[in-house]
Tab-separated table of C-alpha atoms and ligand atoms in Angstrom:
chain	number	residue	atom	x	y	z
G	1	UNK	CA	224.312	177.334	97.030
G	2	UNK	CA	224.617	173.543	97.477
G	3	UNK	CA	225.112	172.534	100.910
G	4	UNK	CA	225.720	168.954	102.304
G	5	UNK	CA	227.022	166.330	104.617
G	6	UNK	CA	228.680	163.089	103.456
G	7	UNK	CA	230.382	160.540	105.764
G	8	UNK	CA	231.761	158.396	102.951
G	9	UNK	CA	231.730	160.391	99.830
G	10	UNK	CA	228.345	159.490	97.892
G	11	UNK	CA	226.463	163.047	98.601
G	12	UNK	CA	229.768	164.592	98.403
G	13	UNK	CA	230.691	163.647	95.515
G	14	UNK	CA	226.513	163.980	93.889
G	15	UNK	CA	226.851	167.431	95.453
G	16	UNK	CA	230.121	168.974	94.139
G	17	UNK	CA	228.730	167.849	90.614
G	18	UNK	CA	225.466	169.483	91.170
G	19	UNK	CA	227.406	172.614	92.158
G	20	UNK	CA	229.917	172.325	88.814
G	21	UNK	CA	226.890	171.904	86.854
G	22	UNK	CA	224.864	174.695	87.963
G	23	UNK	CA	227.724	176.778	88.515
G	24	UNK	CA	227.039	177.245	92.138
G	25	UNK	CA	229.235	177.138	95.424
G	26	UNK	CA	229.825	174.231	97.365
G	27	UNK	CA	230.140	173.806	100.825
G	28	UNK	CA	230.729	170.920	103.391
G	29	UNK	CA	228.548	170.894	106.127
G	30	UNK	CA	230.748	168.564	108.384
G	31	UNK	CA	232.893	171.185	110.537
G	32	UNK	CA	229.860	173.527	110.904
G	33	UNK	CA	228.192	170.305	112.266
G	34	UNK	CA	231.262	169.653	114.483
G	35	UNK	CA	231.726	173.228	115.603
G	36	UNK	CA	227.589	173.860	115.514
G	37	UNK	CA	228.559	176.705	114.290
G	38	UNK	CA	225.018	178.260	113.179
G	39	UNK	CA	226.118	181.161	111.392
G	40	UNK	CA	224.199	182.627	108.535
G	41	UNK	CA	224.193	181.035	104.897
G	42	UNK	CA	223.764	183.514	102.176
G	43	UNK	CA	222.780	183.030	98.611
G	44	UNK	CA	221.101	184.713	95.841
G	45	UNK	CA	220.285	181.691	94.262
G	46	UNK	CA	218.352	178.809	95.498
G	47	UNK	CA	219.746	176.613	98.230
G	48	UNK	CA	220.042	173.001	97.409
G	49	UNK	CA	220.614	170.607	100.162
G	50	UNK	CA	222.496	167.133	99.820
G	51	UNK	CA	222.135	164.470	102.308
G	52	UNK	CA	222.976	160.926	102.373
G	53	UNK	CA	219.711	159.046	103.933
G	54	UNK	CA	220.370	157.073	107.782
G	55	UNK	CA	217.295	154.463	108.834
G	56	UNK	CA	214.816	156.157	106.151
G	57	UNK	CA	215.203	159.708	107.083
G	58	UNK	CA	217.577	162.584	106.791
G	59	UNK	CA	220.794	162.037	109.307
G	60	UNK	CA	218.955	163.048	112.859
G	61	UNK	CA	222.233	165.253	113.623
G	62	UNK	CA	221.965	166.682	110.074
G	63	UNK	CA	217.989	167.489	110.646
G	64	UNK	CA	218.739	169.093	114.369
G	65	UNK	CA	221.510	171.577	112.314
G	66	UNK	CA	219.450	172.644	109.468
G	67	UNK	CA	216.169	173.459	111.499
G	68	UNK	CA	218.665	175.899	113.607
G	69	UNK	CA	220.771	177.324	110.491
G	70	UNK	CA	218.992	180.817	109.132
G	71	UNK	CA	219.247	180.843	105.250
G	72	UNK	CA	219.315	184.590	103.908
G	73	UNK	CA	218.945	185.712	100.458
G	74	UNK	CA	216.897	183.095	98.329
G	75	UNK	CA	213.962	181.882	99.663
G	76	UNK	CA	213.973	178.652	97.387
G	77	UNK	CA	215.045	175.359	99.125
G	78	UNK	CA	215.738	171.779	96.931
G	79	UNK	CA	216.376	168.513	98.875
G	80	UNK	CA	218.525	165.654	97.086
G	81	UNK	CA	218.361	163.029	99.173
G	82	UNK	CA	220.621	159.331	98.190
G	83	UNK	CA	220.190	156.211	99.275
G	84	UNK	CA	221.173	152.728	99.138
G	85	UNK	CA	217.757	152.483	97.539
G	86	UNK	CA	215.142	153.640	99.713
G	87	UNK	CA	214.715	157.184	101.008
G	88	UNK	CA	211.528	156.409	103.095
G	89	UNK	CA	210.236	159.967	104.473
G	90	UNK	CA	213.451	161.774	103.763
G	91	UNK	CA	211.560	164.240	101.166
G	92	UNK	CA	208.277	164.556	103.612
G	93	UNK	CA	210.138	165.887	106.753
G	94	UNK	CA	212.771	167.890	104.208
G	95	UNK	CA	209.060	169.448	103.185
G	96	UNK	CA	208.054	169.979	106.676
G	97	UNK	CA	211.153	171.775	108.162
G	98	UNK	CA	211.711	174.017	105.232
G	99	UNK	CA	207.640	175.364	105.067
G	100	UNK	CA	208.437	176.333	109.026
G	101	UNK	CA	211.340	178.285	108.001
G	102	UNK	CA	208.911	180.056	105.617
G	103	UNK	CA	210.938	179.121	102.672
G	104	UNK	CA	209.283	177.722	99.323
G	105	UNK	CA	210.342	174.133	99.066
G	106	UNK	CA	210.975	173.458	95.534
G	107	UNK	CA	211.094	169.797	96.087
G	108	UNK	CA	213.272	166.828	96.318
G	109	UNK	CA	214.818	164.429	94.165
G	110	UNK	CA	215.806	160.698	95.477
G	111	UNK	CA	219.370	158.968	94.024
G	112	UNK	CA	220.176	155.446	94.400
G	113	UNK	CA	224.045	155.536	94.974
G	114	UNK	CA	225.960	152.338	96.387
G	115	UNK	CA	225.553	150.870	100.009
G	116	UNK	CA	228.160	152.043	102.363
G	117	UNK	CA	226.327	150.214	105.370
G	118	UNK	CA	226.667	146.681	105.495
G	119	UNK	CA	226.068	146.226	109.323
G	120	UNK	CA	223.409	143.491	110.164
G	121	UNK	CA	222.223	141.373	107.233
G	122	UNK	CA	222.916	143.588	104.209
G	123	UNK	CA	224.693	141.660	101.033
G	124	UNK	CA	227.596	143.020	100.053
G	125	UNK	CA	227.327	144.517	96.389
G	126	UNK	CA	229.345	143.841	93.260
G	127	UNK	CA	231.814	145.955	91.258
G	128	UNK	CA	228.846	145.488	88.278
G	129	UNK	CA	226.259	146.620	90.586
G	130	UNK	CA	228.036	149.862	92.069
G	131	UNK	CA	228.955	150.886	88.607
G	132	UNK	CA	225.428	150.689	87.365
G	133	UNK	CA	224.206	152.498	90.384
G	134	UNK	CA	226.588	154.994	89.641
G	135	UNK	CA	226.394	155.438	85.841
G	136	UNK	CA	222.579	155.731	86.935
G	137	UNK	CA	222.582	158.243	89.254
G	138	UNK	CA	225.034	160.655	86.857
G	139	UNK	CA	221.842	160.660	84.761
G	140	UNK	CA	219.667	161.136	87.209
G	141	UNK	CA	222.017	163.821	88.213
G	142	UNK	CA	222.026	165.526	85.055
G	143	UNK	CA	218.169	165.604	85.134
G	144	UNK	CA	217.875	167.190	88.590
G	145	UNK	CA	220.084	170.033	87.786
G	146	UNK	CA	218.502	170.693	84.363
G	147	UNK	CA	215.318	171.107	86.007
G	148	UNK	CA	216.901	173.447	88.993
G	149	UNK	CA	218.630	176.154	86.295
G	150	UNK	CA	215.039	176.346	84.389
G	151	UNK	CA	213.634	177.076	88.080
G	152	UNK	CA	211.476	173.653	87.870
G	153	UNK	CA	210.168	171.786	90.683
G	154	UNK	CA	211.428	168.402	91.654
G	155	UNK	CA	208.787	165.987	92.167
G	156	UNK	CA	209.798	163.235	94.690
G	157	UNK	CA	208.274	159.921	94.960
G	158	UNK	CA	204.833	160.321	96.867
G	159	UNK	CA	205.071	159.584	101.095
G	160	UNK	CA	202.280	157.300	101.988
G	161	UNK	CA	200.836	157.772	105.359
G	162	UNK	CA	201.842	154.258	106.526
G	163	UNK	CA	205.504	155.079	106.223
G	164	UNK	CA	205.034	157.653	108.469
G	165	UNK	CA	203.344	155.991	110.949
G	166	UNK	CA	206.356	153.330	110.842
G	167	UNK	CA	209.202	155.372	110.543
G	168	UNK	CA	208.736	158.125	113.018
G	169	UNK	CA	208.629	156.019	115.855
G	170	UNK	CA	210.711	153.221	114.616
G	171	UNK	CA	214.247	155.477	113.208
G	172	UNK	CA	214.682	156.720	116.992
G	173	UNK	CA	214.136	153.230	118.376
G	174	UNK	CA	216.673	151.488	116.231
G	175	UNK	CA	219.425	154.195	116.291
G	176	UNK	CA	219.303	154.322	120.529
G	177	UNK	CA	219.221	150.312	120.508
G	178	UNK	CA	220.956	149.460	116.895
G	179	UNK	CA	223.667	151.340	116.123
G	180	UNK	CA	226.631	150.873	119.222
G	181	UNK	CA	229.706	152.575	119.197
G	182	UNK	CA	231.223	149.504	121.412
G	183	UNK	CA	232.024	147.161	118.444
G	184	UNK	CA	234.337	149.684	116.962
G	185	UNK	CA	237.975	148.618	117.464
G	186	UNK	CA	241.311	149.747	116.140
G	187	UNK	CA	244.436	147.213	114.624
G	188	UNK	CA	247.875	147.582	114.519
G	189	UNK	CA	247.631	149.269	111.470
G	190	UNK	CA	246.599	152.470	113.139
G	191	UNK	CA	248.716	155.129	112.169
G	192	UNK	CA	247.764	158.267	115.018
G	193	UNK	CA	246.747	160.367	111.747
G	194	UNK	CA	243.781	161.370	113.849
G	195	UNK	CA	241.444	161.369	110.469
G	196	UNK	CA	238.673	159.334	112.197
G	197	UNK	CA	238.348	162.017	114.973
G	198	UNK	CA	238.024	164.877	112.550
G	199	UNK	CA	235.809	163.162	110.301
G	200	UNK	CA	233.116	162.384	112.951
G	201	UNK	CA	230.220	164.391	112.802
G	202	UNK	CA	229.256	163.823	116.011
G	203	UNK	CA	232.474	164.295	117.861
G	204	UNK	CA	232.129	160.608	119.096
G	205	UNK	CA	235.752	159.850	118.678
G	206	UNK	CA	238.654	161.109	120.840
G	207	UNK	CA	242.432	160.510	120.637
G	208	UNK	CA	244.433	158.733	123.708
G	209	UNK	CA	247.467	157.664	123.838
G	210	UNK	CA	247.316	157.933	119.859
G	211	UNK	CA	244.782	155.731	119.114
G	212	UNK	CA	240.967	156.378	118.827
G	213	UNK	CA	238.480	155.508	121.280
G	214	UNK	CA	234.751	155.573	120.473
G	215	UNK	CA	231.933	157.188	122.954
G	216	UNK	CA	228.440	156.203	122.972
G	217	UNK	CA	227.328	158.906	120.761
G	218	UNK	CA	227.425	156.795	117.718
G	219	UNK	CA	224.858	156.778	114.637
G	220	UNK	CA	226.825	154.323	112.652
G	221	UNK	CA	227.280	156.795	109.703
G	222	UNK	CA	230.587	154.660	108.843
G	223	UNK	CA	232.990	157.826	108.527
G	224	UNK	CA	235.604	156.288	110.755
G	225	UNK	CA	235.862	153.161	108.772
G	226	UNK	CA	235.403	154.366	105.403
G	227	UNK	CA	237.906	157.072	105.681
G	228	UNK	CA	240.915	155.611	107.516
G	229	UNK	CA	243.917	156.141	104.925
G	230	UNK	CA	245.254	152.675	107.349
G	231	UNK	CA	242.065	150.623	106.824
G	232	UNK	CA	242.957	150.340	110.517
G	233	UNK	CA	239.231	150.550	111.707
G	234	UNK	CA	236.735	147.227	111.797
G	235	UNK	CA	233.373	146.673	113.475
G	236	UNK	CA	233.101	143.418	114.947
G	237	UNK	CA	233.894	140.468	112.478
G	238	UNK	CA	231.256	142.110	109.939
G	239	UNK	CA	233.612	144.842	108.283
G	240	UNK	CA	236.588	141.993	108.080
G	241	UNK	CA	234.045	139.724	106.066
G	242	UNK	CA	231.944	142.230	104.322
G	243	UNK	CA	234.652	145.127	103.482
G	244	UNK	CA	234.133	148.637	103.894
G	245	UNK	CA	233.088	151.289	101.405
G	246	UNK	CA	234.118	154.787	100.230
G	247	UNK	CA	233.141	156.149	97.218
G	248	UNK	CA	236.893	157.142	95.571
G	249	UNK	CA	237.113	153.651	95.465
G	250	UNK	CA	234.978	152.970	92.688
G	251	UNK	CA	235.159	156.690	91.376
G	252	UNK	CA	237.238	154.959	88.474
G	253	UNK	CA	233.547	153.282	86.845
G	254	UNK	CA	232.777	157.197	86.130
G	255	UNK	CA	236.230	157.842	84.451
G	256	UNK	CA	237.363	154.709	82.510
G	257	UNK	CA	240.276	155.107	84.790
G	258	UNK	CA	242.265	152.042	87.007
G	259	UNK	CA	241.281	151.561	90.829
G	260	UNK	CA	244.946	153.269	92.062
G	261	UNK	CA	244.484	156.165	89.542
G	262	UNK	CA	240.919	157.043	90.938
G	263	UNK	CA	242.331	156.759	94.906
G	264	UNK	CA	245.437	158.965	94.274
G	265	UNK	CA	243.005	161.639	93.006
G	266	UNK	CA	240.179	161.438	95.009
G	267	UNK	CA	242.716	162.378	97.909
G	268	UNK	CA	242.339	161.624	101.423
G	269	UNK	CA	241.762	165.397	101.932
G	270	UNK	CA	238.268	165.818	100.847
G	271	UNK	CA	239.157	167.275	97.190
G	272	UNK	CA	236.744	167.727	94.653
G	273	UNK	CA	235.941	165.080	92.563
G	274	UNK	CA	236.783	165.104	89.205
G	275	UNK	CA	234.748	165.762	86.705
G	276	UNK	CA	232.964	162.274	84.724
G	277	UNK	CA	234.631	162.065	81.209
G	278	UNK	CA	231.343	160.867	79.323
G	279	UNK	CA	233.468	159.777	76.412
A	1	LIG	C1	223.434	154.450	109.442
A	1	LIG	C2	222.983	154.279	108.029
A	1	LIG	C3	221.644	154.046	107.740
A	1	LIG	C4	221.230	153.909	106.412
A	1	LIG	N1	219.895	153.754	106.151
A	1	LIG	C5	219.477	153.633	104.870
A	1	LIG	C6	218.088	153.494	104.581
A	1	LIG	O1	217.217	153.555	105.443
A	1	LIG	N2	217.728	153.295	103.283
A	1	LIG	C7	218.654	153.226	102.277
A	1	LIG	O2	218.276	153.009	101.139
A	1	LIG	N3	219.982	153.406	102.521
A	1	LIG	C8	220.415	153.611	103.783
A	1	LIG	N4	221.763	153.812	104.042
A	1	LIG	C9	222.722	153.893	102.919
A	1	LIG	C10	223.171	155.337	102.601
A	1	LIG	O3	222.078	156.231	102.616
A	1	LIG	C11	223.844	155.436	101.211
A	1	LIG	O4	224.787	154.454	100.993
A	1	LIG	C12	224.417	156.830	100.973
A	1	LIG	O5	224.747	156.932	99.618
A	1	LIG	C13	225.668	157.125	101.798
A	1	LIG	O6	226.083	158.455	101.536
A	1	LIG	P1	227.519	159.051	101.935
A	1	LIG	O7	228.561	158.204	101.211
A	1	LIG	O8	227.500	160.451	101.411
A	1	LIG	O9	227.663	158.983	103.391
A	1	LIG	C14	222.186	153.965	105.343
A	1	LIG	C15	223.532	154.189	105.664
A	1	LIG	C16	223.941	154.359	106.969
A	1	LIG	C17	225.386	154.633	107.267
């Protein structure tokens, strides 16, 4: 059973493949998250987590979820953790949690996918570099789930001792102080779809008088923005300048397809991606 949480479609999309290739089911983490509803997860087959990673860890909120949710049936874990290029101690604390659930952790694998936070000083990236990132990660992809159905281990990069020592003090630090909710704003081109307030894991986002207004609980994760069928959300100047990113909108380098193609079938609603035509 692959199970995962994506704010603006990288692990989602890395996650339904998985599933498709190993013949597996799929599920969405998000409402659970919402709801915290903790109720069992059952497979016969190994669970395989997907997770997108925030300030070189799993999502806090994600982490907090999983060490509550009780996994029956297999007692084999995977982690697949992507990043924007650097998954930090992601794997080690994946490794930690699941050996205190009793489970056997069969490893993790790291993907580089595209940026989808440009907040602070982050470049921007080009069409040429998202496609290769994602043309790259497909085969990485492939690799991680040929390993899973032969019941291989993956073997994740190696956690040095100094990047623990840095990030487990440092990621609660800069997401109290570094990620406000305050430069959020709405434009006229708000349509009261209410998308924004469903799509927030952390239930940060509340509808009045039609429009959304943003509470402190914020960690940045970029749902809001990246999956407003208006474009109607920005964050300070830095979205205007920089853009925003969702993954359906480059879905097309995997497909050969146009931009417009790729957006009217990645839908708003969360579908499935299609499958990569490797032709
Ligand atoms: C709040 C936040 C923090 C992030 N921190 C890191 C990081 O420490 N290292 C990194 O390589 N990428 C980082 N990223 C980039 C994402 O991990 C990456 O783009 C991921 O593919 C997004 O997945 P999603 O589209 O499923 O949400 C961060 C993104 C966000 C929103």
């Amino acid at each position: 059973m692959v199970l995962y949480f994506s704010a603006t479609g990288n692990t989602q999309f890395l996650a339904t493949e998985l599933a498709e290739k190993l013949g597996d089911e799929c599920i969405d983490l998000l409402e659970r998250i919402k709801k915290n509803d903790l109720s069992e997860v059952r497979s016969e087959k190994p669970f395989i987590i997907c997770t997108p990673v925030y300030v070189c860890e799993m999502p806090r909120f994600l982490s907090k979820y999983l060490k509550k949710l009780s996994f029956a049936g297999s007692r084999k874990v995977y982690f697949v953790a992507n990043s924007a290029g650097y998954c930090g101690i992601t794997g080690y604390l994946a490794k930690k949690m699941f050996r205190k659930k009793k489970m056997e952790y069969m490893g993790h694998a790291e993907i580089v996918m595209p940026r989808n936070y440009f907040i602070g000083h982050y470049p921007v990236q080009t069409n040429e570099e998202i496609k290769e990132r994602l043309l790259n990660a497909c085969d990485k992809l492939d690799k991680v789930a040929n390993a899973i159905k032969s019941g291989n281990r993956l073997h994740g990069r190696y956690v040095f001792m100094f990047e623990k020592l840095i990030t487990i003090p440092f990621n609660p630090v800069w997401t109290k102080y570094k990620m406000p909710a305050s430069d959020f704003f709405v434009t006229e081109k708000c349509i009261s779809c209410g998308r924004c307030e469903k799509m927030c894991p952390l239930n940060n986002i509340s509808i009045k008088d039609k429009m959304p207004v943003w509470g402190k609980n914020c960690t940045h994760c970029m749902s809001c923005i990246g999956n407003c069928p208006a474009d109607a959300i920005e964050y300070g100047n830095i979205t205007k300048e920089k853009g925003k990113y969702n993954f359906k909108k480059y879905r097309h380098f995997l497909n050969g397809g146009k931009p417009g193609e790729a957006e009217k079938k990645f839908s708003a609603n969360r579908n499935l991606p299609k499958r990569r035509n490797n032709g």
